[in-house]
CSV table of C-alpha atoms in Angstrom, one decimal:
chain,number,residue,atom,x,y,z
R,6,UNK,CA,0.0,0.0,0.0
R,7,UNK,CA,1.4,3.3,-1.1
R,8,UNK,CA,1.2,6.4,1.5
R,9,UNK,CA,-0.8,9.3,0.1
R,10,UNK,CA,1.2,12.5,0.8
R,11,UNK,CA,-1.8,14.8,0.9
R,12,UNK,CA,-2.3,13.2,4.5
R,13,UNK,CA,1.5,13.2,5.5
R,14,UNK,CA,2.2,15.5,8.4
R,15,UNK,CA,5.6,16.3,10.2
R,16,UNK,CA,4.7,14.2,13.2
R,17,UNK,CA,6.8,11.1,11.7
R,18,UNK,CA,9.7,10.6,9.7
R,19,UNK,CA,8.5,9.3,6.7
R,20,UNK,CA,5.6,12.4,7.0
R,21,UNK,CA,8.5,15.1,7.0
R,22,UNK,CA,10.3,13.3,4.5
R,23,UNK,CA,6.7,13.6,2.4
R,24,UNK,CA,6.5,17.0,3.4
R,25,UNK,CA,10.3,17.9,2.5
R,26,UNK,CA,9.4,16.8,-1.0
R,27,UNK,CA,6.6,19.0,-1.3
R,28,UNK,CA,9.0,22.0,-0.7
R,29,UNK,CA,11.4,20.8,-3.2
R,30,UNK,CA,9.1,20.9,-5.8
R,31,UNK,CA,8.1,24.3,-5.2
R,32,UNK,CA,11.3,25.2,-6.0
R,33,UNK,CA,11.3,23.3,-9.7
R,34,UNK,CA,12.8,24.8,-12.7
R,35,UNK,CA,13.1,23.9,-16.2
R,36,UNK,CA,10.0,21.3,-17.6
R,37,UNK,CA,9.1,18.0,-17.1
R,38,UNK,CA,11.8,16.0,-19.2
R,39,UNK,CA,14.5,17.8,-17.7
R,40,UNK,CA,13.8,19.7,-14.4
R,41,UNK,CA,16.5,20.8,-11.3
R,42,UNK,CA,15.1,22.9,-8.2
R,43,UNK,CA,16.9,26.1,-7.2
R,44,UNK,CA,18.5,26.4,-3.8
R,45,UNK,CA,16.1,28.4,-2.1
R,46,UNK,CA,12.4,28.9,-4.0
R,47,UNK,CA,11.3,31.5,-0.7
R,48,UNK,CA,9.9,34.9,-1.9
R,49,UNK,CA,13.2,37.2,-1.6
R,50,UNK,CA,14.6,33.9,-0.1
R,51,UNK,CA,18.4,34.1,-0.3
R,52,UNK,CA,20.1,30.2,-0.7
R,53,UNK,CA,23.5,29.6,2.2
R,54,UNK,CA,25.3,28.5,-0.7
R,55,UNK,CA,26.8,29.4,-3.8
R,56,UNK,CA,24.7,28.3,-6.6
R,57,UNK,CA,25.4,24.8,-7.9
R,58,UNK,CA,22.9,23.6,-10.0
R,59,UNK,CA,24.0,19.9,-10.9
R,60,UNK,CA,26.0,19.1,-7.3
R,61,UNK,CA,25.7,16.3,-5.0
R,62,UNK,CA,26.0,19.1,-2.1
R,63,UNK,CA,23.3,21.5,-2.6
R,64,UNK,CA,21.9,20.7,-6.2
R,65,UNK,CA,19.7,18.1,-8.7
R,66,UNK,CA,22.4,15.2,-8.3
R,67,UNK,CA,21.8,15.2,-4.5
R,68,UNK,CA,18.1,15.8,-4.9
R,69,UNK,CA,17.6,12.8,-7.5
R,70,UNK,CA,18.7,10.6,-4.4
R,71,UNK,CA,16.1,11.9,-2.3
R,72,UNK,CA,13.5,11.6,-4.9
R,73,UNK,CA,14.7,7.7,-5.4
R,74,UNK,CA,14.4,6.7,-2.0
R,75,UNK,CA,11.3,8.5,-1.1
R,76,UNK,CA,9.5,6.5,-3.9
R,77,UNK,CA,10.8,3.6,-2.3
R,78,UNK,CA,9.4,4.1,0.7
R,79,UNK,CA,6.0,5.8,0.0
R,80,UNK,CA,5.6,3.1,-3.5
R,81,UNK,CA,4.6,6.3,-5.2
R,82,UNK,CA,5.4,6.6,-8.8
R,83,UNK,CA,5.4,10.4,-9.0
R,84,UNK,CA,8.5,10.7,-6.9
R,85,UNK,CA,10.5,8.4,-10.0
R,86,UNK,CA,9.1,10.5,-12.1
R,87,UNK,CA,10.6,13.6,-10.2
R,88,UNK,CA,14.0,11.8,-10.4
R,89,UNK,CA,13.8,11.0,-14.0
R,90,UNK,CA,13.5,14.5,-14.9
R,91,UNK,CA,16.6,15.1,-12.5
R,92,UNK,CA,18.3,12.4,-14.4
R,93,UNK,CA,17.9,14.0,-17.7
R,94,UNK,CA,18.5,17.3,-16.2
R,95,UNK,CA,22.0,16.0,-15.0
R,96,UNK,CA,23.0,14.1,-18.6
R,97,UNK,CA,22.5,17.1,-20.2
R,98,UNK,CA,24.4,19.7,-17.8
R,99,UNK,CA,27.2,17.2,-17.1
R,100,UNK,CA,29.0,17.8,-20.2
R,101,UNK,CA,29.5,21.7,-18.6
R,102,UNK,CA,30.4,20.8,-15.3
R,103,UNK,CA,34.2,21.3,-14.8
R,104,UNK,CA,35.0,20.8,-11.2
R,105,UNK,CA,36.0,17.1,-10.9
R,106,UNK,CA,35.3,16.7,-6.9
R,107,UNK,CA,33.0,14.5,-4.6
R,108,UNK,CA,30.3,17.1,-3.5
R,109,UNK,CA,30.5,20.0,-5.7
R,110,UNK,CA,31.2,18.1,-9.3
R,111,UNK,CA,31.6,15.4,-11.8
R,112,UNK,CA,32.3,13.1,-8.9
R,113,UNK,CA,28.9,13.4,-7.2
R,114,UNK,CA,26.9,13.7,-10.4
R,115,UNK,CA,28.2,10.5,-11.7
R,116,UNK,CA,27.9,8.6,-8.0
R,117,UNK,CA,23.9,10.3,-8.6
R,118,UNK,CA,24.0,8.8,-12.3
R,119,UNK,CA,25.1,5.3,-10.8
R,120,UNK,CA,22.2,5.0,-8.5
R,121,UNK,CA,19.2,6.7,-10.6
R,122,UNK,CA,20.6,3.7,-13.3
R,123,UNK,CA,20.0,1.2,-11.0
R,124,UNK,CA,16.9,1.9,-9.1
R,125,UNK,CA,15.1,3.0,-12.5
R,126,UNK,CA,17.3,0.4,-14.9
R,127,UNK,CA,18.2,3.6,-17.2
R,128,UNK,CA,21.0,2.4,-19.1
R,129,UNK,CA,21.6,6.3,-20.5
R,130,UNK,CA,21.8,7.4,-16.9
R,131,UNK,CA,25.1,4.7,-16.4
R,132,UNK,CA,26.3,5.7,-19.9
R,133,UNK,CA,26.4,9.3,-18.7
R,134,UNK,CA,28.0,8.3,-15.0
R,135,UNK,CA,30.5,6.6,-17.2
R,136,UNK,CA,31.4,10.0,-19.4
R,137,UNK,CA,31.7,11.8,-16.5
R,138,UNK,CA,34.0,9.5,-14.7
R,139,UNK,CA,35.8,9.3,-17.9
R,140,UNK,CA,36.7,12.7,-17.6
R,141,UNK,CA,37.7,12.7,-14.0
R,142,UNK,CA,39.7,10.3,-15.2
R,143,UNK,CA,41.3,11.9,-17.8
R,144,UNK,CA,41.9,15.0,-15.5
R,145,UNK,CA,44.1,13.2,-13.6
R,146,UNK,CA,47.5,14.8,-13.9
R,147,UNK,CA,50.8,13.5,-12.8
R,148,UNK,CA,52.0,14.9,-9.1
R,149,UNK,CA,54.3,13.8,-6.7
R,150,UNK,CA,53.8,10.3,-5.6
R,151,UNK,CA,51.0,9.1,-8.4
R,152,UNK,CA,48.3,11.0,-9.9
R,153,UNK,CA,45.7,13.7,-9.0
R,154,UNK,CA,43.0,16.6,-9.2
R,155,UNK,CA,44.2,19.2,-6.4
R,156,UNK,CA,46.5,17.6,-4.4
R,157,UNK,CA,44.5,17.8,-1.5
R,158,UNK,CA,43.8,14.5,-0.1
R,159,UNK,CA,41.1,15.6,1.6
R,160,UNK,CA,37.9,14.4,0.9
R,161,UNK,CA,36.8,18.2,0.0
R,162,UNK,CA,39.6,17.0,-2.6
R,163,UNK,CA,41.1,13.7,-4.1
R,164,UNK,CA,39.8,12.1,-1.5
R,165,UNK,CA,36.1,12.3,-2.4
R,166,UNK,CA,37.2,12.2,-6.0
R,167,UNK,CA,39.2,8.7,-5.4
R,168,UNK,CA,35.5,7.6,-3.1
R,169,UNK,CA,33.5,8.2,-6.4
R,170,UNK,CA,35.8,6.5,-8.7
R,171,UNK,CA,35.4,3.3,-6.3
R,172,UNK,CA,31.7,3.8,-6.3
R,173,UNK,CA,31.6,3.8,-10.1
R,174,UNK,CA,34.2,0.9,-10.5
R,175,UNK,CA,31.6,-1.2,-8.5
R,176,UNK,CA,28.4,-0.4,-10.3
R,177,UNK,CA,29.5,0.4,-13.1
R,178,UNK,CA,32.0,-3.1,-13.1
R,179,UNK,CA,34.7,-0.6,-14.4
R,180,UNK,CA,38.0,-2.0,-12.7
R,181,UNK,CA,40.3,0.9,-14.4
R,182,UNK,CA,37.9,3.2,-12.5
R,183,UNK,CA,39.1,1.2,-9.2
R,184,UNK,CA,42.9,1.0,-10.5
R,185,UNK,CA,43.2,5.0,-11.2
R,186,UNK,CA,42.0,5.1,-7.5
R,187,UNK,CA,44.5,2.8,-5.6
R,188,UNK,CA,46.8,4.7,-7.3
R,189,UNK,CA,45.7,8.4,-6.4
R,190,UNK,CA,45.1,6.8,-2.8
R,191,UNK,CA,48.8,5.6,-2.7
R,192,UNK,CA,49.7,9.2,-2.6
R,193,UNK,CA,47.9,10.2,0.2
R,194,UNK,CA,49.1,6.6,2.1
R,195,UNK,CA,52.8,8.0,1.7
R,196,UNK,CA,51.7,11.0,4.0
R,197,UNK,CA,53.1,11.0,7.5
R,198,UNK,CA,49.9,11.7,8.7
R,199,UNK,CA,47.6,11.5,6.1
R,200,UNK,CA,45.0,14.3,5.4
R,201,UNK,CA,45.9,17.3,6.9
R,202,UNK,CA,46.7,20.4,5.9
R,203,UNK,CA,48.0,23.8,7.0
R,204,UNK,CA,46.6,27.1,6.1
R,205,UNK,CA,44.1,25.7,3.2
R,206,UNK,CA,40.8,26.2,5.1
R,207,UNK,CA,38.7,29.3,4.8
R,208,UNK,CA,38.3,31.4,8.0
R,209,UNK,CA,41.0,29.6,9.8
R,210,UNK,CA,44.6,30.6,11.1
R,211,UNK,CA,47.5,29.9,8.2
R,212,UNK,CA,49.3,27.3,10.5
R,213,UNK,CA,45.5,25.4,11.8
R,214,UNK,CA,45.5,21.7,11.7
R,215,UNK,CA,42.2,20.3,11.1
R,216,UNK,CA,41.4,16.3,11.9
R,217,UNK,CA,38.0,16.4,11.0
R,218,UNK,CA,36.5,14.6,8.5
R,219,UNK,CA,35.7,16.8,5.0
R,220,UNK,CA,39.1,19.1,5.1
R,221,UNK,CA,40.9,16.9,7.6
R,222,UNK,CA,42.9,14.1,8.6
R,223,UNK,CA,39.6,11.6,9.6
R,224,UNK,CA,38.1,11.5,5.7
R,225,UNK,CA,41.8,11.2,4.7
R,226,UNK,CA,41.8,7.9,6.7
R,227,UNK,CA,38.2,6.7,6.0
R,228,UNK,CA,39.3,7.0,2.3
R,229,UNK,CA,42.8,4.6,2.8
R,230,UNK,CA,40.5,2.3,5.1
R,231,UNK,CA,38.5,1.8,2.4
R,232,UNK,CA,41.3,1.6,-0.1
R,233,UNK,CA,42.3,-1.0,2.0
R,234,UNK,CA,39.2,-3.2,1.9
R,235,UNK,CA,38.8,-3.0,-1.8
R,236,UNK,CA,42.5,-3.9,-2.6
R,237,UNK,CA,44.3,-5.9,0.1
R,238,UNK,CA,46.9,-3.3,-0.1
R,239,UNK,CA,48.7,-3.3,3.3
R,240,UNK,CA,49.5,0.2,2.8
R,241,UNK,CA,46.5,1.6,2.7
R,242,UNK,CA,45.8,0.1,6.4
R,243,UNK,CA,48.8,1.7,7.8
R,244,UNK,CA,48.0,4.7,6.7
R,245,UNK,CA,45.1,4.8,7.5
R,246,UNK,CA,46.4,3.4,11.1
R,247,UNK,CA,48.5,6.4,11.4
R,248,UNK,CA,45.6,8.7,10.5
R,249,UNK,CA,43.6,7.4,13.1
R,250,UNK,CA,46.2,7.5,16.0
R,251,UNK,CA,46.7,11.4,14.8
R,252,UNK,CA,43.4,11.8,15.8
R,253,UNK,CA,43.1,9.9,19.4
R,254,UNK,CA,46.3,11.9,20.0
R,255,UNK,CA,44.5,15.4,20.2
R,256,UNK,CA,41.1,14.3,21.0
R,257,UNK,CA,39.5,15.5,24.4
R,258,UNK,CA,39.1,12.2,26.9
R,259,UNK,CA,36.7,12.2,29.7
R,260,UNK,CA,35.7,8.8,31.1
R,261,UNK,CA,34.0,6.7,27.9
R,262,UNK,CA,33.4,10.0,26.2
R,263,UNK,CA,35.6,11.6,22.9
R,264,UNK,CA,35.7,15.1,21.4
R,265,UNK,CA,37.5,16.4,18.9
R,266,UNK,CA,38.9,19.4,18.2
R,267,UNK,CA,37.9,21.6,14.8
R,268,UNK,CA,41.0,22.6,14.6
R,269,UNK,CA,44.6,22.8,16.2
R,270,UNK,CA,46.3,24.5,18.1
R,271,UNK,CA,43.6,27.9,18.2
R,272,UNK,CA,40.5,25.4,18.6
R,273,UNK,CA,41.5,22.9,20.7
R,274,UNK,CA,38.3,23.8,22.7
R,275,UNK,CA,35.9,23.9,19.8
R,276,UNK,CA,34.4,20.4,19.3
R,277,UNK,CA,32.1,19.8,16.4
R,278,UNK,CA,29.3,17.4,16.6
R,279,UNK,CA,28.3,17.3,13.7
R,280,UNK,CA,29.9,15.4,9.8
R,281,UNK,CA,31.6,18.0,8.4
R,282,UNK,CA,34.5,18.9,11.0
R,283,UNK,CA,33.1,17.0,14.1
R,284,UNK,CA,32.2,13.3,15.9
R,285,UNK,CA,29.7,12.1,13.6
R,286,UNK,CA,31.7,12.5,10.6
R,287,UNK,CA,35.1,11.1,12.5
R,288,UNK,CA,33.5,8.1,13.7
R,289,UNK,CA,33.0,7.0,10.5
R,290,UNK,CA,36.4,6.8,9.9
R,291,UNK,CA,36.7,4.4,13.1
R,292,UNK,CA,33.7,2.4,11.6
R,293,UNK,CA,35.3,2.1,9.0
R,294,UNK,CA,38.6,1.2,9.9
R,295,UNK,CA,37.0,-1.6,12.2
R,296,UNK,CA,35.1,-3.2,9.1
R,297,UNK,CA,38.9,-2.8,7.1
R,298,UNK,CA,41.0,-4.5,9.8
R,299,UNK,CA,38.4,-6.2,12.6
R,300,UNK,CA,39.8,-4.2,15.6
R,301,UNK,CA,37.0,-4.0,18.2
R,302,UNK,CA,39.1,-0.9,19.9
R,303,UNK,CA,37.9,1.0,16.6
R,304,UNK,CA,34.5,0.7,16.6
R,305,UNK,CA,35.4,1.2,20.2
R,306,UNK,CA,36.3,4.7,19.7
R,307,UNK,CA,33.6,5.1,17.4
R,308,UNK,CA,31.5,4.4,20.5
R,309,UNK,CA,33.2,7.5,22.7
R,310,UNK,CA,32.4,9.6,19.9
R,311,UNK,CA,28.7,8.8,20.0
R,312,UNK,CA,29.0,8.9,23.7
R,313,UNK,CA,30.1,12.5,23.2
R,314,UNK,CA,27.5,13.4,21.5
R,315,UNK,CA,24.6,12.2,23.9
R,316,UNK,CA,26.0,13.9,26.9
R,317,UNK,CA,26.5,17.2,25.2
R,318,UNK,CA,23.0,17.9,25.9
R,319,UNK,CA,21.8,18.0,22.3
R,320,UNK,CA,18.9,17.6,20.5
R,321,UNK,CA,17.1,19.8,23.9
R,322,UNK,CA,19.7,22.4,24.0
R,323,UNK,CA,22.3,24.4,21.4
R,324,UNK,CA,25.9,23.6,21.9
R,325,UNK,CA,29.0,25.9,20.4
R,326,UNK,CA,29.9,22.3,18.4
R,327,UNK,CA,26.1,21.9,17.1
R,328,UNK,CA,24.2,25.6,17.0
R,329,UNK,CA,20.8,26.2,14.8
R,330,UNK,CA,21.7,23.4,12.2
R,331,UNK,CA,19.6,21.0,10.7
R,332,UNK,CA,21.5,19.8,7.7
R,333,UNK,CA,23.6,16.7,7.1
R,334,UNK,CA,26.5,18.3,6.6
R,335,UNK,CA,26.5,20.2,10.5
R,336,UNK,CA,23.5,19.6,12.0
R,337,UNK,CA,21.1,17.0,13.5
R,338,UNK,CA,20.5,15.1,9.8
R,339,UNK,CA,24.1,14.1,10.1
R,340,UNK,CA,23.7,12.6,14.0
R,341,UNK,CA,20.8,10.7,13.3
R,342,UNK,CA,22.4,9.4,10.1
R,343,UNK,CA,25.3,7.8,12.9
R,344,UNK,CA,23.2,6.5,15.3
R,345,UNK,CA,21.2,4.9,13.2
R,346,UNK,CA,24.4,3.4,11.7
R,347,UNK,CA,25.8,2.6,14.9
R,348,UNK,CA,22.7,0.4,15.3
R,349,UNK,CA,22.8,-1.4,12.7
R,350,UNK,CA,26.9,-2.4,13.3
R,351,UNK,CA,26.0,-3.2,17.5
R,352,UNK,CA,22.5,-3.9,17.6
R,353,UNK,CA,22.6,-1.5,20.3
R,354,UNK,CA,19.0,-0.7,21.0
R,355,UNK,CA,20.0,2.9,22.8
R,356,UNK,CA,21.6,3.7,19.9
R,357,UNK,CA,18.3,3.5,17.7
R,358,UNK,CA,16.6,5.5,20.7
R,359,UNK,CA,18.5,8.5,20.6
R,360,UNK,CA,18.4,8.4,16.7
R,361,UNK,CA,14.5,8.6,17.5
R,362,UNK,CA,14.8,11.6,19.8
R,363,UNK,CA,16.8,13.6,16.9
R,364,UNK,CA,14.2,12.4,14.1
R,365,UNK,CA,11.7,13.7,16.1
R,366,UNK,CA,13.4,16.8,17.1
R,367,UNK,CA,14.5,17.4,13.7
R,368,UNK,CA,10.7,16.9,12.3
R,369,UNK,CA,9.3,18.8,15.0
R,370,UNK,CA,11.6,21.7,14.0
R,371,UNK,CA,10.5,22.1,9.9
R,372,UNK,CA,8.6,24.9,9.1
R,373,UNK,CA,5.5,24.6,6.6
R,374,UNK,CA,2.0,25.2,5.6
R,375,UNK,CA,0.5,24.0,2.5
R,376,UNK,CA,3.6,24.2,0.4
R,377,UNK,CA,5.7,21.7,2.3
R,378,UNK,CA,8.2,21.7,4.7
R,379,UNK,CA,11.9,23.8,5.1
R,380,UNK,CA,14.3,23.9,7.5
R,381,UNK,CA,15.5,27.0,8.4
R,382,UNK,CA,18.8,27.6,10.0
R,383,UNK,CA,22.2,29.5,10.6
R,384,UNK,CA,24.3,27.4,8.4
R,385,UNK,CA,27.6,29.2,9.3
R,386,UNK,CA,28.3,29.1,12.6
R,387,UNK,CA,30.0,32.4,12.6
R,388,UNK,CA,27.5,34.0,10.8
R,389,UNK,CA,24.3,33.1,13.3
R,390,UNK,CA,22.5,35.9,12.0
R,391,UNK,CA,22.2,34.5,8.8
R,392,UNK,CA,19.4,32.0,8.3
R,393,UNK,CA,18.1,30.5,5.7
R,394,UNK,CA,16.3,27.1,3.8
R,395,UNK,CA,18.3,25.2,1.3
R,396,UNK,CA,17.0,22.4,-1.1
R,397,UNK,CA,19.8,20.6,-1.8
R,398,UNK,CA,21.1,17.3,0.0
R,399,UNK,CA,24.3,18.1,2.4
R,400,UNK,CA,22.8,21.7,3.2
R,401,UNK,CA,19.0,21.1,2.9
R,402,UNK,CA,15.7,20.0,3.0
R,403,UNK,CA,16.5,16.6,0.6
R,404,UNK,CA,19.4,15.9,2.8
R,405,UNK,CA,17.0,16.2,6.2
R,406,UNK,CA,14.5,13.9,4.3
R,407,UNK,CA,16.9,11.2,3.4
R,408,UNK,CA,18.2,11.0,7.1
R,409,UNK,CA,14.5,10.9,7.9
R,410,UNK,CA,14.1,8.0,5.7
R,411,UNK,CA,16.8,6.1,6.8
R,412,UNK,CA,15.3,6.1,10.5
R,413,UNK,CA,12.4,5.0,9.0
R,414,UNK,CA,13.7,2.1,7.4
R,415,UNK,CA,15.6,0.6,10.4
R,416,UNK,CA,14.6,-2.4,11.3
R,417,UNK,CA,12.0,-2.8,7.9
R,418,UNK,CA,14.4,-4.6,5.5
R,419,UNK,CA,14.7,-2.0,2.7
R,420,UNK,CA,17.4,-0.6,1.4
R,421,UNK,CA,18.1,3.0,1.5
R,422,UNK,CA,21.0,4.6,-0.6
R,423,UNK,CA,24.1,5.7,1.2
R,424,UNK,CA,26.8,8.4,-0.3
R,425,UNK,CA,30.4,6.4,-0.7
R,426,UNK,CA,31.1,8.0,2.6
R,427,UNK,CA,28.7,6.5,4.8
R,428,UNK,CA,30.4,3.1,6.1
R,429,UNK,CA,27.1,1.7,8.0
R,430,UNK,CA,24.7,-1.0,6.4
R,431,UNK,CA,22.9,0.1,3.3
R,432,UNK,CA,20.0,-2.2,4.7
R,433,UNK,CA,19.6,-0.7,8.4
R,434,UNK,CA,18.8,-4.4,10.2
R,435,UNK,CA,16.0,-5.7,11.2
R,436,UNK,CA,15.2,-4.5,15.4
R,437,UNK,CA,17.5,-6.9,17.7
R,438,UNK,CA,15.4,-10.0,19.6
């Protein structure tokens, strides 16, 4: 039975996923064969982000995902129809996308491509995830130690670049896709602590370390743990070994609980919560690293992380680490993404509980009338004055949605679709006995 989304309310995941789309489509441009959705569709509304049509981050690529999981989970065929036109939308602004990375270019479009071919069995959407990787490909361009884009290893960088090239390796069954990425990834491995950087992060000091997990040392590590897994490659574990020690070595301890800092030395005392810079993103990289090499004290530490978060006081109050955000890429979307994950891996029932308590937080927060639901919020934390609801997936109300969705598939046996950065179960198993 398919749920009719003229009676969805916020008061339930799947509702305010239903209600998110409703927004989304207010802000549709272009026609029915080929459509994308502008950042922000609010009268005089003004979009956090700088305008990115096609992107995984805040454009159609990232909203195409939403759009395929929602019509799995509602069995409505409008919401395929929504992604089809996303689809065609992205074949034909591919071709003028230049940026080759994970969230902002070719690399999310094509991961976007990869899935829409396989949930709606759209052979031209794999043959135009295959161009574009193609052309990642071919931007490759020799550096020290093996090829690359920027020579950030990052996953803002090469790193997210190398994740997509895996992804479409996989689906795609295009091992040269897989080969140009071990590779790129050896680079990073020859790092003596793999990931971060100095001075190359906007707003922050010229000598700031950052171990996070977009612009820092943790996705650096995720990405040779997974390098690691695919190839067998004992370097890649290493590395990704050192990576993670860097990052116990600075966190803050206290009992069974783990911060980390944003960034080092100036910010030692400023712990994200959320993915971006903060513990949900970082214990993916320890999830990770467990599934690579089957050290329980990994997932352990993945496990402090979470603890972190619960006793910081969040979803009932604001925290400097986790102000007004909703989003997945520094607010709540991105916390219930991990503890739902962290179920799944432990079976952990409190886990599942506290990813209720943000779902139903995070739903009781939207705003909406008639025309859907939005999210509004101070996506820059030092710009709190600034609010504002986005569209797109990492910044927005398609992002919200799919977290949304993915706590309401726990423990129903469907699969939900997970960015190459998410290490947890892409079927969310079924409640513990």
């Amino acid at each position: 039975m398919s749920l009719d989304p003229r009676r969805a309310s916020a008061g339930d995941p799947l509702s305010a996923a239903i209600g998110a789309a409703r927004w989304i489509r207010t802000a549709a441009a272009g026609d029915a064969r080929a459509r994308h959705w502008v950042a922000n569709p609010d009268p005089r509304g003004r979009s956090a982000l700088t305008p990115e049509p096609a992107s995984l981050y805040g454009g159609a690529a990232g909203i195409v995902l939403f759009f395929l999981e929602l019509a799995a989970a509602t069995g409505r065929e409008e919401y395929l129809e929504d992604a089809r036109a996303g689809v065609r939308y992205l074949v034909e602004a591919g071709p003028g996308v230049g940026d080759v990375t994970f969230h902002h270019g070719l690399g999310g479009i094509a991961v976007a491509l990869c899935e829409a071919g396989w949930v709606l069995g759209d052979g031209l959407a794999e043959e135009a995830a295959a161009a574009a990787l193609d052309r990642v490909a071919r931007a490759a361009r020799p550096m020290d130690g093996g090829p690359g884009w920027s020579g950030d290893p990052a996953q803002r960088g090469d790193g997210g670049v190398v994740l997509a090239l895996l992804h479409g390796a996989a689906m795609l069954r295009m091992p040269s896709y897989a080969e140009l990425a071990a590779e790129a990834g050896l680079r990073a491995a020859r790092l003596a602590v793999p990931g971060h950087r100095f001075g190359d992060c906007e707003g922050l000091p010229a000598d700031a370390v950052t171990p996070g997990f977009l612009a820092g040392t943790a996705g650096t590590a995720f990405l040779l743990a997974r390098l690691y897994g695919v190839s067998g490659d004992g370097r890649f574990l290493e590395a990704a070994h050192r990576g993670a020690d860097f990052v116990r070595s600075v966190s803050a301890l206290s009992g069974r609980r783990a911060l980390v800092p944003h960034h080092l030395p100036q910010g030692r005392g400023l712990h994200y919560l959320g993915f971006c810079s903060g513990s949900a993103g970082v214990a993916r990289m320890f999830v990770e690293l467990y599934r690579a090499g089957g050290d329980p004290a990994d997932l352990e530490w993945a496990e402090r992380l979470a603890t972190g978060i619960v006793t910081s006081g969040v979803p009932g109050r604001r925290v400097p680490g986790l102000w007004d955000t909703a989003c997945q890429c520094c607010g709540l979307a991105g916390l219930v993404e991990l503890f739902v994950g962290l179920w799944a891996v432990t079976g952990r029932e409190a886990y599942l509980t506290f990813a209720r308590t943000l779902g139903e937080h995070l739903a009781g927060r939207a705003s909406g009338d008639g025309g859907g639901l939005r999210w509004y919020q101070a996506f820059e934390r030092v710009r709190p004055g600034v609010v504002s609801a986005d569209t797109g997936y990492m910044a927005g109300a398609a992002g919200i949605g799919a977290a949304l969705l993915h706590l309401e598939a726990a423990g129903r046996g469907r699969r939900v679709i997970l960015l190459p950065d998410n290490p947890f179960p892409a079927i969310p198993g079924m409640l513990p006995e």
